[in-house]
CSV table of N, CA and C in Angstrom, one decimal:
chain,number,residue,atom,x,y,z
A,618,SER,N,99.4,63.2,174.7
A,618,SER,CA,100.0,64.5,174.8
A,618,SER,C,100.5,65.0,173.5
A,619,GLN,N,100.3,66.3,173.2
A,619,GLN,CA,100.7,66.8,171.9
A,619,GLN,C,102.1,67.4,172.0
A,620,VAL,N,102.8,67.4,170.9
A,620,VAL,CA,104.2,68.0,170.9
A,620,VAL,C,104.0,69.5,170.7
A,621,ARG,N,104.6,70.3,171.5
A,621,ARG,CA,104.5,71.8,171.4
A,621,ARG,C,105.9,72.4,171.3
A,622,PRO,N,106.1,73.1,170.2
A,622,PRO,CA,107.4,73.8,170.1
A,622,PRO,C,107.6,74.8,171.3
A,623,ALA,N,108.9,74.9,171.8
A,623,ALA,CA,109.1,75.7,173.0
A,623,ALA,C,108.7,77.2,172.8
A,624,ALA,N,108.9,77.8,171.7
A,624,ALA,CA,108.5,79.2,171.5
A,624,ALA,C,107.1,79.4,171.1
A,625,ASN,N,106.3,78.4,171.0
A,625,ASN,CA,104.9,78.6,170.5
A,625,ASN,C,104.0,77.6,171.3
A,626,GLN,N,102.9,78.1,171.7
A,626,GLN,CA,102.0,77.2,172.5
A,626,GLN,C,101.0,76.5,171.6
A,627,LYS,N,101.1,76.6,170.3
A,627,LYS,CA,100.2,75.9,169.4
A,627,LYS,C,100.7,74.5,169.2
A,628,PRO,N,99.8,73.5,169.1
A,628,PRO,CA,100.3,72.2,168.7
A,628,PRO,C,101.0,72.2,167.4
A,629,ALA,N,101.9,71.3,167.2
A,629,ALA,CA,102.7,71.2,166.0
A,629,ALA,C,101.8,71.0,164.7
A,630,GLU,N,100.7,70.3,164.9
A,630,GLU,CA,99.8,70.1,163.8
A,630,GLU,C,99.2,71.4,163.3
A,631,ALA,N,98.8,72.2,164.3
A,631,ALA,CA,98.2,73.5,164.0
A,631,ALA,C,99.2,74.4,163.2
A,632,ILE,N,100.5,74.4,163.6
A,632,ILE,CA,101.5,75.2,163.0
A,632,ILE,C,101.7,74.7,161.5
A,633,VAL,N,101.7,73.4,161.3
A,633,VAL,CA,101.8,72.9,160.0
A,633,VAL,C,100.6,73.3,159.1
A,634,ALA,N,99.4,73.2,159.7
A,634,ALA,CA,98.2,73.6,158.9
A,634,ALA,C,98.3,75.1,158.6
A,635,ASP,N,98.7,76.0,159.6
A,635,ASP,CA,98.8,77.4,159.3
A,635,ASP,C,99.8,77.7,158.2
A,636,TYR,N,101.0,77.0,158.3
A,636,TYR,CA,102.0,77.2,157.2
A,636,TYR,C,101.5,76.7,155.9
A,637,SER,N,100.8,75.7,155.8
A,637,SER,CA,100.2,75.2,154.5
A,637,SER,C,99.2,76.2,154.0
A,638,ALA,N,98.4,76.8,154.8
A,638,ALA,CA,97.4,77.8,154.3
A,638,ALA,C,98.2,79.0,153.8
A,639,LEU,N,99.2,79.4,154.6
A,639,LEU,CA,100.0,80.6,154.2
A,639,LEU,C,100.7,80.4,152.9
A,640,HIS,N,101.2,79.2,152.7
A,640,HIS,CA,101.9,78.8,151.5
A,640,HIS,C,101.0,78.9,150.3
A,641,GLU,N,99.8,78.4,150.4
A,641,GLU,CA,98.8,78.4,149.4
A,641,GLU,C,98.3,79.8,149.0
A,642,ARG,N,98.2,80.7,150.0
A,642,ARG,CA,97.9,82.1,149.7
A,642,ARG,C,99.0,82.8,148.9
A,643,TRP,N,100.2,82.5,149.3
A,643,TRP,CA,101.3,83.1,148.5
A,643,TRP,C,101.4,82.6,147.1
A,644,LYS,N,101.1,81.3,146.9
A,644,LYS,CA,101.0,80.7,145.6
A,644,LYS,C,99.9,81.4,144.8
A,645,SER,N,98.8,81.7,145.5
A,645,SER,CA,97.6,82.3,144.8
A,645,SER,C,98.0,83.8,144.5
A,646,TYR,N,98.7,84.5,145.4
A,646,TYR,CA,99.1,85.8,145.1
A,646,TYR,C,100.0,85.9,143.8
A,647,LEU,N,100.9,84.9,143.7
A,647,LEU,CA,101.8,84.9,142.5
A,647,LEU,C,101.1,84.4,141.2
A,648,SER,N,100.1,83.6,141.3
A,648,SER,CA,99.5,83.0,140.1
A,648,SER,C,98.1,83.5,139.8
A,649,ASP,N,97.3,84.0,140.8
A,649,ASP,CA,95.9,84.3,140.5
A,649,ASP,C,95.6,85.8,140.4
A,650,THR,N,96.6,86.7,140.7
A,650,THR,CA,96.4,88.1,140.7
A,650,THR,C,97.0,88.8,139.5
A,651,GLY,N,97.4,88.0,138.5
A,651,GLY,CA,97.9,88.6,137.2
A,651,GLY,C,99.4,88.5,137.2
A,652,PHE,N,100.0,88.4,136.0
A,652,PHE,CA,101.4,88.3,135.8
A,652,PHE,C,102.1,89.6,136.3
A,653,GLN,N,103.2,89.5,136.9
A,653,GLN,CA,104.0,90.6,137.3
A,653,GLN,C,105.4,90.5,136.6
A,654,TYR,N,105.8,91.6,136.0
A,654,TYR,CA,107.2,91.6,135.4
A,654,TYR,C,108.2,91.8,136.5
A,655,PRO,N,109.5,91.5,136.3
A,655,PRO,CA,110.5,91.6,137.4
A,655,PRO,C,110.5,92.9,138.1
A,656,TRP,N,110.4,94.0,137.3
A,656,TRP,CA,110.4,95.3,138.0
A,656,TRP,C,109.2,95.6,138.8
A,657,GLU,N,108.1,95.0,138.5
A,657,GLU,CA,106.9,95.1,139.4
A,657,GLU,C,107.1,94.3,140.6
A,658,LEU,N,107.6,93.1,140.5
A,658,LEU,CA,107.9,92.3,141.7
A,658,LEU,C,108.8,93.0,142.6
A,659,THR,N,109.9,93.6,142.0
A,659,THR,CA,110.9,94.3,142.8
A,659,THR,C,110.2,95.5,143.5
A,660,LEU,N,109.5,96.3,142.8
A,660,LEU,CA,108.8,97.5,143.4
A,660,LEU,C,107.9,97.1,144.5
A,661,ASN,N,107.0,96.1,144.3
A,661,ASN,CA,106.1,95.7,145.3
A,661,ASN,C,106.8,95.1,146.5
A,662,ARG,N,107.9,94.4,146.3
A,662,ARG,CA,108.7,93.9,147.4
A,662,ARG,C,109.3,95.1,148.2
A,663,LYS,N,109.8,96.0,147.5
A,663,LYS,CA,110.5,97.2,148.2
A,663,LYS,C,109.4,98.0,149.0
A,664,LEU,N,108.3,98.2,148.4
A,664,LEU,CA,107.2,99.0,149.1
A,664,LEU,C,106.7,98.2,150.3
A,665,ARG,N,106.9,97.0,150.4
A,665,ARG,CA,106.4,96.2,151.5
A,665,ARG,C,107.5,96.0,152.5
A,666,GLY,N,108.7,96.6,152.4
A,666,GLY,CA,109.7,96.6,153.4
A,666,GLY,C,110.9,95.8,153.0
A,667,GLY,N,111.0,95.3,151.7
A,667,GLY,CA,112.2,94.6,151.3
A,667,GLY,C,112.1,93.1,151.6
A,668,PHE,N,113.1,92.3,151.2
A,668,PHE,CA,113.2,90.9,151.4
A,668,PHE,C,112.9,90.4,152.8
A,669,GLU,N,113.5,91.1,153.8
A,669,GLU,CA,113.4,90.6,155.2
A,669,GLU,C,112.0,90.8,155.7
A,670,GLU,N,111.4,91.9,155.4
A,670,GLU,CA,110.0,92.2,155.8
A,670,GLU,C,109.0,91.2,155.2
A,671,VAL,N,109.2,90.9,153.9
A,671,VAL,CA,108.3,90.0,153.2
A,671,VAL,C,108.5,88.6,153.8
A,672,ALA,N,109.7,88.2,154.1
A,672,ALA,CA,109.9,86.9,154.7
A,672,ALA,C,109.3,86.8,156.0
A,673,ARG,N,109.2,87.8,156.8
A,673,ARG,CA,108.6,87.8,158.1
A,673,ARG,C,107.0,87.9,158.1
A,674,ARG,N,106.5,88.3,156.9
A,674,ARG,CA,105.1,88.6,156.8
A,674,ARG,C,104.3,87.4,157.1
A,675,GLU,N,103.2,87.5,157.8
A,675,GLU,CA,102.4,86.4,158.2
A,675,GLU,C,101.4,86.0,157.1
A,676,ASP,N,101.1,87.0,156.2
A,676,ASP,CA,100.1,86.6,155.2
A,676,ASP,C,100.5,87.2,153.9
A,677,ALA,N,99.9,86.7,152.8
A,677,ALA,CA,100.2,87.2,151.5
A,677,ALA,C,99.5,88.6,151.3
A,678,PRO,N,100.0,89.4,150.4
A,678,PRO,CA,99.5,90.7,150.2
A,678,PRO,C,98.0,90.7,149.6
A,679,THR,N,97.3,91.7,149.8
A,679,THR,CA,95.9,91.9,149.3
A,679,THR,C,95.9,93.0,148.2
A,680,SER,N,97.0,93.5,147.8
A,680,SER,CA,97.1,94.5,146.8
A,680,SER,C,98.5,94.6,146.2
A,681,ARG,N,98.6,95.2,145.1
A,681,ARG,CA,99.9,95.5,144.5
A,681,ARG,C,99.8,96.6,143.5
A,682,TYR,N,101.0,97.1,143.1
A,682,TYR,CA,101.1,98.2,142.1
A,682,TYR,C,101.5,97.6,140.8
A,683,ILE,N,101.0,98.3,139.7
A,683,ILE,CA,101.4,98.0,138.4
A,683,ILE,C,102.2,99.1,137.8
A,684,VAL,N,103.3,98.8,137.1
A,684,VAL,CA,104.2,99.9,136.6
A,684,VAL,C,104.8,99.4,135.3
A,685,ALA,N,104.6,100.2,134.2
A,685,ALA,CA,105.2,99.9,132.9
A,685,ALA,C,105.0,98.5,132.5
A,686,HIS,N,103.7,98.1,132.5
A,686,HIS,CA,103.3,96.7,132.2
A,686,HIS,C,102.8,96.6,130.8
A,687,PRO,N,103.6,96.1,129.8
A,687,PRO,CA,103.1,95.9,128.5
A,687,PRO,C,102.1,94.8,128.3
A,688,THR,N,101.1,94.9,127.4
A,688,THR,CA,100.2,93.8,127.2
A,688,THR,C,99.6,94.1,125.8
A,689,LEU,N,98.7,93.2,125.3
A,689,LEU,CA,98.0,93.3,124.1
A,689,LEU,C,96.5,93.3,124.3
A,690,ALA,N,95.8,94.0,123.4
A,690,ALA,CA,94.3,94.0,123.5
A,690,ALA,C,93.8,94.1,122.1
A,691,VAL,N,92.5,93.7,122.0
A,691,VAL,CA,91.8,93.9,120.7
A,691,VAL,C,91.1,95.3,120.8
A,692,ALA,N,91.4,96.1,119.8
A,692,ALA,CA,90.8,97.5,119.8
A,692,ALA,C,89.7,97.6,118.8
A,693,TYR,N,88.8,98.5,119.2
A,693,TYR,CA,87.7,98.8,118.3
A,693,TYR,C,87.5,100.3,118.2
A,694,SER,N,87.3,100.9,117.0
A,694,SER,CA,87.1,102.3,116.8
A,694,SER,C,86.0,102.5,115.8
A,695,ASP,N,85.0,103.3,116.2
A,695,ASP,CA,83.9,103.6,115.3
A,695,ASP,C,84.3,104.6,114.2
A,696,ALA,N,85.4,105.3,114.5
A,696,ALA,CA,85.9,106.3,113.6
A,696,ALA,C,86.6,105.7,112.4
A,697,SER,N,87.0,104.4,112.4
A,697,SER,CA,87.6,103.7,111.3
A,697,SER,C,86.6,103.3,110.3
A,698,PRO,N,86.9,103.1,109.0
A,698,PRO,CA,85.9,102.6,108.1
A,698,PRO,C,85.5,101.2,108.4
A,699,ASP,N,84.3,100.9,107.9
A,699,ASP,CA,83.7,99.6,108.1
A,699,ASP,C,84.7,98.5,107.6
A,700,GLY,N,84.8,97.4,108.3
A,700,GLY,CA,85.7,96.4,107.9
A,700,GLY,C,87.1,96.6,108.5
A,701,SER,N,87.4,97.8,109.0
A,701,SER,CA,88.8,98.0,109.5
A,701,SER,C,88.7,98.6,111.0
A,702,GLN,N,87.6,98.3,111.6
A,702,GLN,CA,87.3,98.9,112.9
A,702,GLN,C,87.9,98.2,114.1
A,703,THR,N,88.4,97.0,113.8
A,703,THR,CA,89.0,96.1,114.9
A,703,THR,C,90.4,95.7,114.5
A,704,ARG,N,91.3,95.9,115.4
A,704,ARG,CA,92.7,95.6,115.3
A,704,ARG,C,93.3,95.2,116.6
A,705,LEU,N,94.5,94.6,116.5
A,705,LEU,CA,95.3,94.3,117.7
A,705,LEU,C,96.0,95.6,118.1
A,706,MET,N,96.0,95.8,119.4
A,706,MET,CA,96.6,97.1,119.9
A,706,MET,C,97.6,96.8,121.0
A,707,GLY,N,98.7,97.5,121.0
A,707,GLY,CA,99.7,97.4,122.1
A,707,GLY,C,99.2,98.4,123.2
A,708,VAL,N,99.3,97.9,124.5
A,708,VAL,CA,99.0,98.7,125.6
A,708,VAL,C,100.1,98.6,126.7
A,709,VAL,N,100.4,99.8,127.2
A,709,VAL,CA,101.3,99.8,128.3
A,709,VAL,C,100.6,100.4,129.5
A,710,LYS,N,100.4,99.6,130.6
A,710,LYS,CA,99.8,100.1,131.8
A,710,LYS,C,100.9,100.9,132.5
A,711,ILE,N,100.8,102.3,132.4
A,711,ILE,CA,101.9,103.1,132.9
A,711,ILE,C,102.0,103.0,134.4
A,712,VAL,N,100.9,103.2,135.1
A,712,VAL,CA,100.8,103.0,136.5
A,712,VAL,C,99.4,102.6,136.9
A,713,GLY,N,99.3,101.7,137.8
A,713,GLY,CA,98.0,101.1,138.2
A,713,GLY,C,98.1,100.5,139.6
A,714,TYR,N,96.9,99.9,140.0
A,714,TYR,CA,96.8,99.3,141.3
A,714,TYR,C,95.8,98.2,141.2
A,715,LYS,N,96.1,97.1,141.8
A,715,LYS,CA,95.2,95.9,141.9
A,715,LYS,C,94.9,95.5,143.3
A,716,TRP,N,93.7,95.0,143.6
A,716,TRP,CA,93.4,94.6,144.9
A,716,TRP,C,92.4,93.4,144.9
A,717,TRP,N,92.4,92.7,146.0
A,717,TRP,CA,91.6,91.5,146.0
A,717,TRP,C,91.4,91.0,147.5
A,718,LYS,N,90.5,90.0,147.6
A,718,LYS,CA,90.3,89.4,149.0
A,718,LYS,C,90.6,87.9,148.8
A,719,TYR,N,90.9,87.3,149.9
A,719,TYR,CA,91.1,85.9,149.9
A,719,TYR,C,89.9,85.2,150.3
A,720,SER,N,89.5,84.1,149.6
A,720,SER,CA,88.4,83.3,150.0
A,720,SER,C,89.1,81.9,150.3
A,721,GLY,N,89.3,81.6,151.6
A,721,GLY,CA,90.1,80.5,151.9
A,721,GLY,C,91.5,80.7,151.6
A,722,ARG,N,92.0,79.9,150.7
A,722,ARG,CA,93.4,80.0,150.3
A,722,ARG,C,93.7,80.6,149.0
A,723,ARG,N,92.6,81.1,148.3
A,723,ARG,CA,92.7,81.7,147.0
A,723,ARG,C,92.3,83.1,146.9
A,724,ALA,N,93.1,83.9,146.1
A,724,ALA,CA,92.7,85.3,145.8
A,724,ALA,C,91.5,85.3,144.9
A,725,LYS,N,90.5,86.1,145.3
A,725,LYS,CA,89.2,86.1,144.5
A,725,LYS,C,88.9,87.6,144.3
A,726,ASN,N,88.0,87.8,143.3
A,726,ASN,CA,87.5,89.2,142.9
A,726,ASN,C,88.7,90.1,142.8
A,727,VAL,N,89.6,89.8,141.9
A,727,VAL,CA,90.8,90.6,141.6
A,727,VAL,C,90.4,91.8,140.7
A,728,TRP,N,90.5,93.0,141.3
A,728,TRP,CA,90.1,94.2,140.6
A,728,TRP,C,91.4,95.0,140.3
A,729,GLY,N,91.4,95.8,139.2
A,729,GLY,CA,92.6,96.7,139.0
A,729,GLY,C,92.2,97.9,138.1
A,730,ILE,N,92.9,98.9,138.2
A,730,ILE,CA,92.7,100.1,137.4
A,730,ILE,C,94.1,100.7,137.0
A,731,SER,N,94.3,101.1,135.8
A,731,SER,CA,95.6,101.6,135.3
A,731,SER,C,95.4,102.7,134.3
A,732,ALA,N,96.3,103.7,134.4
A,732,ALA,CA,96.5,104.7,133.3
A,732,ALA,C,97.3,104.0,132.2
A,733,THR,N,96.9,104.2,131.0
A,733,THR,CA,97.5,103.5,129.9
A,733,THR,C,98.0,104.4,128.7
A,734,ALA,N,99.0,103.9,128.0
A,734,ALA,CA,99.4,104.5,126.8
A,734,ALA,C,99.2,103.4,125.7
A,735,THR,N,98.6,103.7,124.6
A,735,THR,CA,98.2,102.7,123.6
A,735,THR,C,98.8,103.0,122.2
A,736,LEU,N,99.0,101.9,121.4
A,736,LEU,CA,99.4,102.0,120.1
A,736,LEU,C,98.6,101.1,119.2
A,737,ALA,N,97.8,101.7,118.3
A,737,ALA,CA,97.0,100.9,117.4
A,737,ALA,C,97.0,101.4,116.0
A,738,ASP,N,97.1,100.5,115.1
A,738,ASP,CA,97.1,100.8,113.6
A,738,ASP,C,95.7,100.8,113.1
A,739,LEU,N,94.8,101.7,113.5
A,739,LEU,CA,93.5,101.7,113.0
A,739,LEU,C,93.4,102.9,112.0
A,740,PRO,N,92.8,102.6,110.8
A,740,PRO,CA,92.7,103.6,109.8
A,740,PRO,C,91.9,104.8,110.3
A,741,GLU,N,92.3,106.0,109.9
A,741,GLU,CA,91.6,107.3,110.2
A,741,GLU,C,91.6,107.6,111.6
A,742,VAL,N,92.5,107.0,112.4
A,742,VAL,CA,92.6,107.3,113.8
A,742,VAL,C,94.1,107.4,114.1
A,743,ASN,N,94.5,108.4,115.0
A,743,ASN,CA,95.9,108.5,115.4
A,743,ASN,C,96.4,107.2,116.0
A,744,ASP,N,97.6,106.8,115.7
A,744,ASP,CA,98.2,105.6,116.2
A,744,ASP,C,98.3,105.5,117.7
A,745,THR,N,98.7,106.6,118.3
A,745,THR,CA,99.0,106.6,119.7
A,745,THR,C,97.8,107.2,120.5
A,746,GLY,N,97.6,106.8,121.8
A,746,GLY,CA,96.6,107.3,122.6
A,746,GLY,C,96.9,107.2,124.1
A,747,ILE,N,96.1,107.8,124.9
A,747,ILE,CA,96.2,107.7,126.3
A,747,ILE,C,94.8,107.3,126.8
A,748,GLY,N,94.8,106.6,128.0
A,748,GLY,CA,93.5,106.2,128.4
A,748,GLY,C,93.5,105.5,129.8
A,749,VAL,N,92.5,104.6,130.0
A,749,VAL,CA,92.4,103.9,131.3
A,749,VAL,C,91.9,102.5,131.0
A,750,MET,N,92.4,101.6,131.9
A,750,MET,CA,92.0,100.2,131.8
A,750,MET,C,91.5,99.7,133.1
A,751,VAL,N,90.3,99.0,133.1
A,751,VAL,CA,89.8,98.4,134.3
A,751,VAL,C,89.8,96.9,134.2
A,752,GLU,N,90.3,96.2,135.2
A,752,GLU,CA,90.5,94.8,135.2
A,752,GLU,C,89.6,94.1,136.2
A,753,TYR,N,89.1,92.9,135.8
A,753,TYR,CA,88.5,92.1,136.8
A,753,TYR,C,88.9,90.6,136.5
A,754,ASP,N,89.5,90.0,137.5
A,754,ASP,CA,90.1,88.7,137.3
A,754,ASP,C,91.0,88.7,136.1
A,755,GLN,N,90.8,87.9,135.1
A,755,GLN,CA,91.7,87.7,133.9
A,755,GLN,C,91.3,88.7,132.8
A,756,PHE,N,90.2,89.4,132.9
A,756,PHE,CA,89.7,90.2,131.8
A,756,PHE,C,89.9,91.7,132.1
A,757,ALA,N,90.0,92.5,131.0
A,757,ALA,CA,90.2,93.9,131.1
A,757,ALA,C,89.5,94.6,130.0
A,758,ILE,N,88.9,95.8,130.3
A,758,ILE,CA,88.3,96.6,129.3
A,758,ILE,C,89.0,98.0,129.4
A,759,GLY,N,89.3,98.6,128.3
A,759,GLY,CA,89.9,99.9,128.3
A,759,GLY,C,89.3,100.9,127.4
A,760,TRP,N,89.6,102.1,127.6
A,760,TRP,CA,89.2,103.2,126.8
A,760,TRP,C,90.4,104.1,126.6
A,761,SER,N,90.6,104.6,125.4
A,761,SER,CA,91.7,105.5,125.1
A,761,SER,C,91.3,106.5,124.1
A,762,SER,N,91.9,107.7,124.2
A,762,SER,CA,91.7,108.8,123.2
A,762,SER,C,92.8,108.8,122.3
A,763,HIS,N,92.5,108.7,121.0
A,763,HIS,CA,93.6,108.7,119.9
A,763,HIS,C,93.3,110.0,119.1
A,764,GLY,N,93.9,111.1,119.5
A,764,GLY,CA,93.6,112.3,118.8
A,764,GLY,C,92.2,112.8,118.8
A,765,GLY,N,91.5,112.5,119.9
A,765,GLY,CA,90.1,112.9,120.0
A,765,GLY,C,89.1,111.7,119.6
A,766,ASP,N,89.6,110.7,118.9
A,766,ASP,CA,88.8,109.6,118.6
A,766,ASP,C,88.9,108.5,119.7
A,767,SER,N,87.7,108.0,120.1
A,767,SER,CA,87.7,107.0,121.2
A,767,SER,C,88.0,105.6,120.6
A,768,VAL,N,88.8,104.9,121.4
A,768,VAL,CA,89.1,103.5,121.0
A,768,VAL,C,88.8,102.7,122.3
A,769,VAL,N,88.0,101.6,122.1
A,769,VAL,CA,87.6,100.7,123.2
A,769,VAL,C,88.4,99.4,123.0
A,770,SER,N,88.9,98.9,124.1
A,770,SER,CA,89.7,97.6,124.0
A,770,SER,C,89.3,96.6,125.0
A,771,LEU,N,89.5,95.3,124.6
A,771,LEU,CA,89.3,94.2,125.5
A,771,LEU,C,90.6,93.4,125.5
A,772,SER,N,90.9,92.9,126.7
A,772,SER,CA,92.1,92.0,126.8
A,772,SER,C,91.9,90.9,127.8
A,773,LEU,N,92.7,89.9,127.7
A,773,LEU,CA,92.7,88.8,128.5
A,773,LEU,C,94.1,88.6,129.0
A,774,ASP,N,94.3,88.2,130.3
A,774,ASP,CA,95.6,88.0,130.9
A,774,ASP,C,96.1,86.7,130.3
A,775,LEU,N,96.9,86.7,129.2
A,775,LEU,CA,97.4,85.5,128.5
A,775,LEU,C,98.3,84.7,129.5
A,776,GLY,N,99.0,85.3,130.4
A,776,GLY,CA,99.8,84.6,131.3
A,776,GLY,C,98.9,83.7,132.2
A,777,ALA,N,97.8,84.1,132.6
A,777,ALA,CA,96.9,83.3,133.4
A,777,ALA,C,96.3,82.1,132.5
A,778,VAL,N,96.1,82.4,131.2
A,778,VAL,CA,95.6,81.3,130.4
A,778,VAL,C,96.7,80.2,130.2
A,779,LEU,N,98.0,80.7,130.0
A,779,LEU,CA,99.0,79.7,129.7
A,779,LEU,C,99.6,79.0,130.9
A,780,ARG,N,99.4,79.6,132.1
A,780,ARG,CA,99.9,79.0,133.3
A,780,ARG,C,99.1,77.8,133.7
A,781,GLY,N,99.8,76.7,134.1
A,781,GLY,CA,99.1,75.6,134.7
A,781,GLY,C,99.0,75.7,136.2
A,782,PRO,N,98.3,74.8,136.9
A,782,PRO,CA,98.1,74.9,138.3
A,782,PRO,C,99.4,74.8,139.1
A,783,ASP,N,100.4,74.2,138.5
A,783,ASP,CA,101.7,74.1,139.3
A,783,ASP,C,102.8,75.1,138.8
A,784,SER,N,102.4,76.2,138.2
A,784,SER,CA,103.3,77.1,137.6
A,784,SER,C,104.3,77.7,138.6
A,785,LEU,N,103.9,77.9,139.9
A,785,LEU,CA,104.9,78.4,140.9
A,785,LEU,C,106.0,77.5,141.1
A,786,GLU,N,105.7,76.2,141.3
A,786,GLU,CA,106.7,75.2,141.5
A,786,GLU,C,107.6,75.1,140.3
A,787,GLY,N,107.0,75.2,139.1
A,787,GLY,CA,107.8,75.1,137.9
A,787,GLY,C,108.8,76.3,137.8
A,788,TRP,N,108.4,77.5,138.1
A,788,TRP,CA,109.3,78.6,138.0
A,788,TRP,C,110.4,78.5,139.1
A,789,LEU,N,110.0,78.1,140.3
A,789,LEU,CA,110.9,78.0,141.4
A,789,LEU,C,112.0,76.9,141.1
A,790,SER,N,111.6,75.8,140.5
A,790,SER,CA,112.6,74.8,140.1
A,790,SER,C,113.5,75.3,139.0
A,791,LYS,N,113.0,76.1,138.1
A,791,LYS,CA,113.9,76.7,137.1
A,791,LYS,C,114.9,77.7,137.7
A,792,LEU,N,114.5,78.5,138.7
A,792,LEU,CA,115.4,79.4,139.4
A,792,LEU,C,116.4,78.7,140.2
A,793,GLY,N,116.1,77.5,140.7
A,793,GLY,CA,117.0,76.7,141.5
A,793,GLY,C,118.1,76.1,140.7
A,794,ASN,N,117.9,75.9,139.4
A,794,ASN,CA,119.0,75.3,138.6
A,794,ASN,C,120.1,76.2,138.2
């Protein structure tokens, strides 16, 4: 005979398996969908109903908002002289949205789009620009207008590159101290 909790008709083993899958999806949400700054985590939590609602949630989110998210990219402009067409550029994702699907316990096919403000020191091109960035998994491509000159950018989620597979546990243990 199987042990069954009083409030649930599922066998205890099934509950443990469900919890394990849910835990892995939440880990994937926090580590596989891109780095979130504290203000983004707070906003996304509030939009999902606050701490209590998130705690009652049966599954990890399949989307999130991006707000005031600074990052770096490699910029290229045809308008700059030869030899000076590529530089490092600062990018702020002013507002954006990311979405994905879960394959088993992992977030896969993470897409995103953001309106951006950019800062690049490219010769013969205005330093500041506005544009758009499209993301897929850890990679992003952007376009921005710098005073009428087009700048194309490529970036990589450095947080994803620097994180190890146990990063969630590492952060949680630091928060607990």
